PDB file of C-alpha atoms in Angstrom:
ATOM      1  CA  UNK P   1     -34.046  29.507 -21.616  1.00 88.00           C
ATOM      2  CA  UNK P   2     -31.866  30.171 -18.969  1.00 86.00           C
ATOM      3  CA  UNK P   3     -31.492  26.705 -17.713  1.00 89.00           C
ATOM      4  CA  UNK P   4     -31.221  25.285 -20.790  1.00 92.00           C
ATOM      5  CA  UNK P   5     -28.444  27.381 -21.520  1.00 90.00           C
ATOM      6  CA  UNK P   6     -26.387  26.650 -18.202  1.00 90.00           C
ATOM      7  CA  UNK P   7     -27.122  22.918 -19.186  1.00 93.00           C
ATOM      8  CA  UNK P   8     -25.836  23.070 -22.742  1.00 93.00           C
ATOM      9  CA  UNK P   9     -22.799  24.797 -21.560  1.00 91.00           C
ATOM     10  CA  UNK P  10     -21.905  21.769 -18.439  1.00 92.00           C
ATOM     11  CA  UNK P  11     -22.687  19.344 -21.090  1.00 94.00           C
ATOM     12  CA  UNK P  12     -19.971  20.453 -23.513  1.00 94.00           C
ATOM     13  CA  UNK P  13     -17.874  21.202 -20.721  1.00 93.00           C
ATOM     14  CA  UNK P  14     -18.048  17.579 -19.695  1.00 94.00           C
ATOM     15  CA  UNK P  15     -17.586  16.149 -23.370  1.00 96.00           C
ATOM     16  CA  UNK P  16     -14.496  18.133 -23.769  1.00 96.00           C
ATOM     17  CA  UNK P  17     -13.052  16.823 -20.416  1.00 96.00           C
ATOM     18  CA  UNK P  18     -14.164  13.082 -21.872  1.00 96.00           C
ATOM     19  CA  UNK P  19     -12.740  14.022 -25.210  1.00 97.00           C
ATOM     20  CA  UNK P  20      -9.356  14.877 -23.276  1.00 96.00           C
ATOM     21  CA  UNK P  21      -9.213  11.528 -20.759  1.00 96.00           C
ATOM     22  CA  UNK P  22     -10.416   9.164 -24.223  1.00 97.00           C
ATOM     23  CA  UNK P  23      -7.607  10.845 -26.323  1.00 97.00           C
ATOM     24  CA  UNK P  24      -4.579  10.655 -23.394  1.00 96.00           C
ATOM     25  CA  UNK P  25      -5.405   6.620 -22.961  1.00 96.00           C
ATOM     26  CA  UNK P  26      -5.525   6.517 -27.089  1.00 96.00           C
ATOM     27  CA  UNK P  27      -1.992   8.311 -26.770  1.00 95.00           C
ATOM     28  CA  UNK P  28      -3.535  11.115 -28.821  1.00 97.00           C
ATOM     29  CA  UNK P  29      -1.383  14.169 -26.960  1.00 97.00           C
ATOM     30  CA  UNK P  30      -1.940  16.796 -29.118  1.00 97.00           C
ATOM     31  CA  UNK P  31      -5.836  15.932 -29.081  1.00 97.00           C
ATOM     32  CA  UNK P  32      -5.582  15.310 -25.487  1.00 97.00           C
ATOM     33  CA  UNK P  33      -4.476  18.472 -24.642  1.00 97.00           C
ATOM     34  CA  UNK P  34      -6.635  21.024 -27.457  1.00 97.00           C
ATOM     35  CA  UNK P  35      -9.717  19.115 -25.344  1.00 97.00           C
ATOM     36  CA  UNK P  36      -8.499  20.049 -21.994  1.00 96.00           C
ATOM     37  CA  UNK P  37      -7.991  23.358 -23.640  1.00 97.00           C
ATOM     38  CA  UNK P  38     -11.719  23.473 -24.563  1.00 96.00           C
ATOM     39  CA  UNK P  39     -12.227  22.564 -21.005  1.00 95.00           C
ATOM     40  CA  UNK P  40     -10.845  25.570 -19.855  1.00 95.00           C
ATOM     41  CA  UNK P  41     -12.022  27.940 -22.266  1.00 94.00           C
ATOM     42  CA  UNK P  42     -15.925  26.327 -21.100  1.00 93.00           C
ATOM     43  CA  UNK P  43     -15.257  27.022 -17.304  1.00 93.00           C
ATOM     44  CA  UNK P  44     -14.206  30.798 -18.691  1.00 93.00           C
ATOM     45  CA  UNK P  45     -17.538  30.811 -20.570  1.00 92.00           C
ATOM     46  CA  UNK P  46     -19.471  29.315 -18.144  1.00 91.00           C
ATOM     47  CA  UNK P  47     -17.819  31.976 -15.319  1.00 91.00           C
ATOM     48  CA  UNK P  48     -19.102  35.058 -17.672  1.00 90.00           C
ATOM     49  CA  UNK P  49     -22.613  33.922 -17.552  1.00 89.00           C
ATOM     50  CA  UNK P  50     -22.547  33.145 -13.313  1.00 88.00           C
ATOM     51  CA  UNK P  51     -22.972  29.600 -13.608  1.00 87.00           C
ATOM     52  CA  UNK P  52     -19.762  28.613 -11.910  1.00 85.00           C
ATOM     53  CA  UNK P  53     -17.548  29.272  -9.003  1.00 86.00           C
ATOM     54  CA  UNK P  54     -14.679  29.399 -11.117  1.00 86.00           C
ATOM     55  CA  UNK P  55     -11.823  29.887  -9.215  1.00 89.00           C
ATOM     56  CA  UNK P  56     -13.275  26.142  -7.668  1.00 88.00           C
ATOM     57  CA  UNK P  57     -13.787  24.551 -11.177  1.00 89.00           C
ATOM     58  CA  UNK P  58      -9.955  25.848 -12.459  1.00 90.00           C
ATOM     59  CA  UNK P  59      -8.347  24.125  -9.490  1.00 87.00           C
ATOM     60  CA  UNK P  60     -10.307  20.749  -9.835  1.00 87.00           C
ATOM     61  CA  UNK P  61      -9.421  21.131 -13.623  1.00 90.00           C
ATOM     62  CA  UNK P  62      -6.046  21.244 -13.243  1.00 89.00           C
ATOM     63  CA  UNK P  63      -5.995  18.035 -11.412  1.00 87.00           C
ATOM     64  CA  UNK P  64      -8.577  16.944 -14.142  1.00 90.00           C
ATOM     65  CA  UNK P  65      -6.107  17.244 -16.814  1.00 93.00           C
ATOM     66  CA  UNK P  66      -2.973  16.749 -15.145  1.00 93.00           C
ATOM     67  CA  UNK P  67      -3.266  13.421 -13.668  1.00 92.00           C
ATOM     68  CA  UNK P  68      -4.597  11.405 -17.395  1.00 94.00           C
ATOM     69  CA  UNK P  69      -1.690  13.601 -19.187  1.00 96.00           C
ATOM     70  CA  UNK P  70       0.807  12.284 -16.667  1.00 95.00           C
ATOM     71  CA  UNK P  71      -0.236   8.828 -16.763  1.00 94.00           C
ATOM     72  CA  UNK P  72      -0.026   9.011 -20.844  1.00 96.00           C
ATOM     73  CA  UNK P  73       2.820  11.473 -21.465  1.00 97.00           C
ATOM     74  CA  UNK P  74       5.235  11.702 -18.898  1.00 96.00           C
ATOM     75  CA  UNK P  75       8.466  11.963 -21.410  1.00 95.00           C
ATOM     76  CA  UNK P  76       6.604  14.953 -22.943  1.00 95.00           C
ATOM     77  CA  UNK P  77       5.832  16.845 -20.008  1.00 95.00           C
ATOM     78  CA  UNK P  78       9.384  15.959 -18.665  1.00 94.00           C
ATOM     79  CA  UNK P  79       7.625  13.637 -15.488  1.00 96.00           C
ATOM     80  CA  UNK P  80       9.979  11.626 -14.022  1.00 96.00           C
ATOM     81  CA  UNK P  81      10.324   7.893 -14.093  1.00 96.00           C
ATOM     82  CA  UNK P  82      13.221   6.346 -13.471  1.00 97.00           C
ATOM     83  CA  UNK P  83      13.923   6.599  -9.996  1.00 97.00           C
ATOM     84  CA  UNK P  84      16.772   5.478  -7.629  1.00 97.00           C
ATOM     85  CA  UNK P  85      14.652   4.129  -4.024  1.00 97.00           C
ATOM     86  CA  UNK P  86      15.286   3.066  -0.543  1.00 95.00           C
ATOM     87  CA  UNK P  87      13.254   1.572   1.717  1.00 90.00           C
ATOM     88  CA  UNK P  88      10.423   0.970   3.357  1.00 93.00           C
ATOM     89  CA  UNK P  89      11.288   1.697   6.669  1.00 92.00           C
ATOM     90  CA  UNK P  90       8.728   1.434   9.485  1.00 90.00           C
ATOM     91  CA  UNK P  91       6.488   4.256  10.475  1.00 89.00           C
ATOM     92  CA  UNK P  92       4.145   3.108  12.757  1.00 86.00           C
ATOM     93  CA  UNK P  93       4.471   6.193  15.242  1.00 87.00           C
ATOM     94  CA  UNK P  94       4.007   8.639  12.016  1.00 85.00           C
ATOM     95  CA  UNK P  95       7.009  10.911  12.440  1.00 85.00           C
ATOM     96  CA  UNK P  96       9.818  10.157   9.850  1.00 83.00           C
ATOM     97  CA  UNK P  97       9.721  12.920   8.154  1.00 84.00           C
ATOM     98  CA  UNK P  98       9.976  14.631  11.369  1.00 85.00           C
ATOM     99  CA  UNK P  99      13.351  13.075  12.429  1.00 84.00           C
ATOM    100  CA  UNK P 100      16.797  12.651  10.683  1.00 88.00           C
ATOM    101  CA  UNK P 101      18.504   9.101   9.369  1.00 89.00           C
ATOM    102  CA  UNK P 102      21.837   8.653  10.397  1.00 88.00           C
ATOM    103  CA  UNK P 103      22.729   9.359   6.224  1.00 89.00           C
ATOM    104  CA  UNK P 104      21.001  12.677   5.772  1.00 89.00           C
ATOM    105  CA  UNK P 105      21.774  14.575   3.970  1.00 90.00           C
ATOM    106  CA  UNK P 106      22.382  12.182   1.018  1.00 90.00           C
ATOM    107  CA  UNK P 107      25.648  12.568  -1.297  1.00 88.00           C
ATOM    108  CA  UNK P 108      25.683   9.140  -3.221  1.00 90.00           C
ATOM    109  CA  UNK P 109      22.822   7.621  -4.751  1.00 93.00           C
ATOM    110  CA  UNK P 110      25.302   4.406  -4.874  1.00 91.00           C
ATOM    111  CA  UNK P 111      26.696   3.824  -2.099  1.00 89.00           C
ATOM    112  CA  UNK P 112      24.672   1.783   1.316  1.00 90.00           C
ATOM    113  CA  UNK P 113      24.039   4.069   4.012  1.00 90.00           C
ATOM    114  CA  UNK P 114      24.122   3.197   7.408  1.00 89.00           C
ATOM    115  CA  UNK P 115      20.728   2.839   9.733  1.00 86.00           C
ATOM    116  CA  UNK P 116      20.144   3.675  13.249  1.00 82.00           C
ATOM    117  CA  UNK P 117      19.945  -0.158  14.206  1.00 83.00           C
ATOM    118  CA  UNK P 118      23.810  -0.599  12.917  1.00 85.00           C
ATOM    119  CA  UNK P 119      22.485  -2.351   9.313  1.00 89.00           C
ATOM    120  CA  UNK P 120      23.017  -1.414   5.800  1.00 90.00           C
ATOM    121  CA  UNK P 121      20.453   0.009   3.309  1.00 91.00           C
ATOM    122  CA  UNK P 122      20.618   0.106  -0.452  1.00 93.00           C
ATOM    123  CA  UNK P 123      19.697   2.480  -2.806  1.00 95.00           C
ATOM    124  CA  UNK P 124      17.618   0.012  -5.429  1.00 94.00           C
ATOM    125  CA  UNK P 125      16.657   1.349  -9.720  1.00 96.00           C
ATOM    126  CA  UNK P 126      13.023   1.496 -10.181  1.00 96.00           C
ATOM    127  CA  UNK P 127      10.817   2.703 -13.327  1.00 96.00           C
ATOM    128  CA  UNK P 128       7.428   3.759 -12.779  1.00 95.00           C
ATOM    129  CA  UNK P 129       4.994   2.886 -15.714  1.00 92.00           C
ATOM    130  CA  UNK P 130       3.659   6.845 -15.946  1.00 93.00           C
ATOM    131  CA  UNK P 131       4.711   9.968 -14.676  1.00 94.00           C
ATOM    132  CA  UNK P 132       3.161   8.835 -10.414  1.00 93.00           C
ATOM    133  CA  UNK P 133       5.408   6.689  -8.833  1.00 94.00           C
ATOM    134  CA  UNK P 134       3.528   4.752  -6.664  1.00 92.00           C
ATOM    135  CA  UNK P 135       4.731   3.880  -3.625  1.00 91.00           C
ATOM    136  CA  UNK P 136       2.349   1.769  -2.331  1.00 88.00           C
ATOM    137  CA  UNK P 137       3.209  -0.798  -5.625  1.00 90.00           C
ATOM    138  CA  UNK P 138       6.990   0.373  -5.792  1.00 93.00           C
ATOM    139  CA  UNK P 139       7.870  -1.070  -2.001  1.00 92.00           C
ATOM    140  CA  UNK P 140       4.809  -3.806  -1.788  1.00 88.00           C
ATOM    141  CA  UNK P 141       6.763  -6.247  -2.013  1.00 89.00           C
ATOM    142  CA  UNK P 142       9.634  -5.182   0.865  1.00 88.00           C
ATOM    143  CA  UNK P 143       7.383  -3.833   3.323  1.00 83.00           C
ATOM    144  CA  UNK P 144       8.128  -5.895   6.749  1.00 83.00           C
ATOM    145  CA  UNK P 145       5.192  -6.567   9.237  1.00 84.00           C
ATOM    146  CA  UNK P 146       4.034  -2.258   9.948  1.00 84.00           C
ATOM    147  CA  UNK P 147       0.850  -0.922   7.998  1.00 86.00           C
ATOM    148  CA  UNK P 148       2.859   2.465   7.400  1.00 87.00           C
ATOM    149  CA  UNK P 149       5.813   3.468   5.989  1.00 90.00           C
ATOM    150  CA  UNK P 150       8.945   5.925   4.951  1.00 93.00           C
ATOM    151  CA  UNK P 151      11.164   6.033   1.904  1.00 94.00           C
ATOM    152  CA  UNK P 152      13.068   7.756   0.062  1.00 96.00           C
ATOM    153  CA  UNK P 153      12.725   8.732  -3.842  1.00 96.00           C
ATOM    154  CA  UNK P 154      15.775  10.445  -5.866  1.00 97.00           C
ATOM    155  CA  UNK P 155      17.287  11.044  -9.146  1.00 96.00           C
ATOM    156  CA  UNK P 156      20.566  12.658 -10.653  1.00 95.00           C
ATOM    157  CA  UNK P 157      19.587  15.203 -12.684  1.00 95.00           C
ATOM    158  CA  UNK P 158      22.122  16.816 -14.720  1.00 94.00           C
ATOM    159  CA  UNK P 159      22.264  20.889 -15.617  1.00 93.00           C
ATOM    160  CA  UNK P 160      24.046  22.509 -18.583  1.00 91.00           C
ATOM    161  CA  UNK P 161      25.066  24.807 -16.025  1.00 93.00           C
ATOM    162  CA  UNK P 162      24.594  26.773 -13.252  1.00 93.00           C
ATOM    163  CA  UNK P 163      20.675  27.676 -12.798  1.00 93.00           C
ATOM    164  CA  UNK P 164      17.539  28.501 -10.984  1.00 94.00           C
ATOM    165  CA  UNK P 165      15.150  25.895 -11.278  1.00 95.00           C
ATOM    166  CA  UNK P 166      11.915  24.330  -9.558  1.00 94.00           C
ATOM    167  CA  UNK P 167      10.692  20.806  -8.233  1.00 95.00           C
ATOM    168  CA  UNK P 168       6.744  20.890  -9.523  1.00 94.00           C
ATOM    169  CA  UNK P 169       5.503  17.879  -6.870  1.00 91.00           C
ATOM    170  CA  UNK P 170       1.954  17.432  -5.555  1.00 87.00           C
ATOM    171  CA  UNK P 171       1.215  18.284  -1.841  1.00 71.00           C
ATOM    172  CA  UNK P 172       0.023  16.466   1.222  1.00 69.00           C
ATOM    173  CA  UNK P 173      -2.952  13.994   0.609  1.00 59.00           C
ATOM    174  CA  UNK P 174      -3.410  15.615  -2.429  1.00 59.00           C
ATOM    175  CA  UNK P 175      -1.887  13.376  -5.797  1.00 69.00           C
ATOM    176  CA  UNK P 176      -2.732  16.697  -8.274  1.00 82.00           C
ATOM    177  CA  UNK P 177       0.926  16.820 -10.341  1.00 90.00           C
ATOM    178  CA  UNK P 178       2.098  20.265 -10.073  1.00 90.00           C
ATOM    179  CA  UNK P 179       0.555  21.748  -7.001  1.00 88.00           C
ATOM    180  CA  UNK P 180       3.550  23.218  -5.796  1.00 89.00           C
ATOM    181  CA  UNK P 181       6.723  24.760  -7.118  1.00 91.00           C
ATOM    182  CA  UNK P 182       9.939  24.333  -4.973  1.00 92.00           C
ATOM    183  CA  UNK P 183      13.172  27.014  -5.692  1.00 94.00           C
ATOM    184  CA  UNK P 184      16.314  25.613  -6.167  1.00 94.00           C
ATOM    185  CA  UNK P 185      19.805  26.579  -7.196  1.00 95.00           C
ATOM    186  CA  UNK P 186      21.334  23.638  -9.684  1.00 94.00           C
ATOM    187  CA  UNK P 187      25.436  23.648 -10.115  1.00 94.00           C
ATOM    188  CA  UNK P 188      26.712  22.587 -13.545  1.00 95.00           C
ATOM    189  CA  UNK P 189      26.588  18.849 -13.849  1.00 94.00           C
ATOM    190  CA  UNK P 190      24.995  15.997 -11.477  1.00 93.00           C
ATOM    191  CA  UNK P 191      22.697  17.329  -8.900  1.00 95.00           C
ATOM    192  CA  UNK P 192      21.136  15.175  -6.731  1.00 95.00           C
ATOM    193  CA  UNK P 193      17.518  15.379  -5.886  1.00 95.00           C
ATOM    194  CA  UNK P 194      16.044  13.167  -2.841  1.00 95.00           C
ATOM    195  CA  UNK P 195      12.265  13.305  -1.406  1.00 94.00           C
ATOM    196  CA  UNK P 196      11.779  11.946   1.789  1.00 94.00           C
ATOM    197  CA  UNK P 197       7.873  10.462   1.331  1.00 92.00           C
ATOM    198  CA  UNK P 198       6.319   9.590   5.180  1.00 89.00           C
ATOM    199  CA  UNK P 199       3.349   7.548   4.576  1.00 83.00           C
ATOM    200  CA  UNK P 200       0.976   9.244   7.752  1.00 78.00           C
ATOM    201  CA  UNK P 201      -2.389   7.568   7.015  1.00 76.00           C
ATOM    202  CA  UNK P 202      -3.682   3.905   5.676  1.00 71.00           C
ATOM    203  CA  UNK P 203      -3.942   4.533   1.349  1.00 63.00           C
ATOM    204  CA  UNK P 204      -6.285   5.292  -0.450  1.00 59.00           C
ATOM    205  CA  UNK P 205      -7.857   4.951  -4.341  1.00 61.00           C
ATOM    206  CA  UNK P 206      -8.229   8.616  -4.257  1.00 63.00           C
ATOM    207  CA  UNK P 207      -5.170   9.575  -2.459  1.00 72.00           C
ATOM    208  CA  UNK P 208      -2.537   6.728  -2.954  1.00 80.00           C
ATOM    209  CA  UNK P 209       0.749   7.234  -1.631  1.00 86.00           C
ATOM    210  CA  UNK P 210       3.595   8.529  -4.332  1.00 90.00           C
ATOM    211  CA  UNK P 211       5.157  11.458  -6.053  1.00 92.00           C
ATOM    212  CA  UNK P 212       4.927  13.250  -9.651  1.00 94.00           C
ATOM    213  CA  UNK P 213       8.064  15.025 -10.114  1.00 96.00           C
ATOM    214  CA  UNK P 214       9.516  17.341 -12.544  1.00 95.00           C
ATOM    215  CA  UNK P 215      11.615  19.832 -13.185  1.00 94.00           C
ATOM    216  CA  UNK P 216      11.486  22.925 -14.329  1.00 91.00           C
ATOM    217  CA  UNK P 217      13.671  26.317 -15.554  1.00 84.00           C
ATOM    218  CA  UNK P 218      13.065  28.740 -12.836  1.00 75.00           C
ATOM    219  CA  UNK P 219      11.830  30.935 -15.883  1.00 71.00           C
TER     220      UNK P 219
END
């Protein structure tokens, strides 16, 4: 009785996480996201009974839900994905987010900047079809003879005023929208936001070099 119980339980725990990924690509949000709800509520049920390490399950779940709502809903959930880019620039020896361009730190997202070998760079529009821009696709076709790269990623965002706010971005190797939130102080107006991105090992399907990006009140 037991196991049939811990079965029944996974089973609708899976359906609802089905239910959620079927209604995101059928641009269903509010369905989407009642069924990752359900999700959620199942790993809490599941938890009380001892059938789980939950603390496991809610971190793979948030990836679970986040990436499919991202890819469906990113002017909901306030993803960005019009971006302002430059580069690639070669990083074969894996350290350029170690060292410092010649145009750090950046004040124009207009302007060329000036490179280390005496060229110009400049910064170049580019919309990403869901709330991951993917780097790999974004530069593939400027990407000179290296296998890795660096770039850059901004966008003006403008506050209604002064404000506390935080950058929710994934973390290293890890694509999971959200994973950490960054402090920032916003002035009234145009702010400029820039993420260096160093790309330190050959891509992957599960861990494909980008950026989710958002914004949120500090509240």
């Amino acid at each position: 009785r037991t196991r049939v119980e811990m079965v029944d339980m996974s089973q609708r725990y899976l359906e609802a996480y089905l239910e959620g990924v079927w209604a995101a690509q059928e641009h269903r949000y509010e369905a989407s996201v009642a069924a990752f709800d359900r999700m959620d509520r199942m790993i809490d049920e599941l938890e009380s009974h001892g059938y789980i390490a939950a603390e496991d399950a809610r971190w793979r779940a948030r990836a679970m839900r986040g990436k499919p709502l991202a890819e469906h809903f990113p002017a909901e959930l306030g993803f960005v994905t019009n971006w302002k880019l430059l580069g690639p620039f070669d990083n074969s020896d894996r350290n350029g987010h170690l060292r410092r361009d010649p145009f750090e730190p950046v004040t124009s997202l207009d302007a060329s900047v000036p490179l280390a070998d005496g060229t110009q760079a400049q910064w170049w529009s580019y919309e990403s079809p869901g709330g991951f821009l993917n780097l790999e696709r974004a530069f593939a076709d400027k990407k000179g003879d290296w296998l890795l790269s660096y770039g850059y990623a901004a966008i003006s965002y403008n506050a209604p005023q002064a404000m506390g706010a935080q950058l929710l971005m994934p973390g290293l190797n890890a694509d999971r929208p959200d994973r950490y939130a960054i402090d920032v102080n916003l002035r009234a107006g145009d702010n400029i936001i820039v993420v260096k991105l160093s790309h330190t090992q050959l891509a992957t399907d599960t861990f494909p070099w980008g950026l989710y990006l958002r914004v949120a009140s500090a509240d």
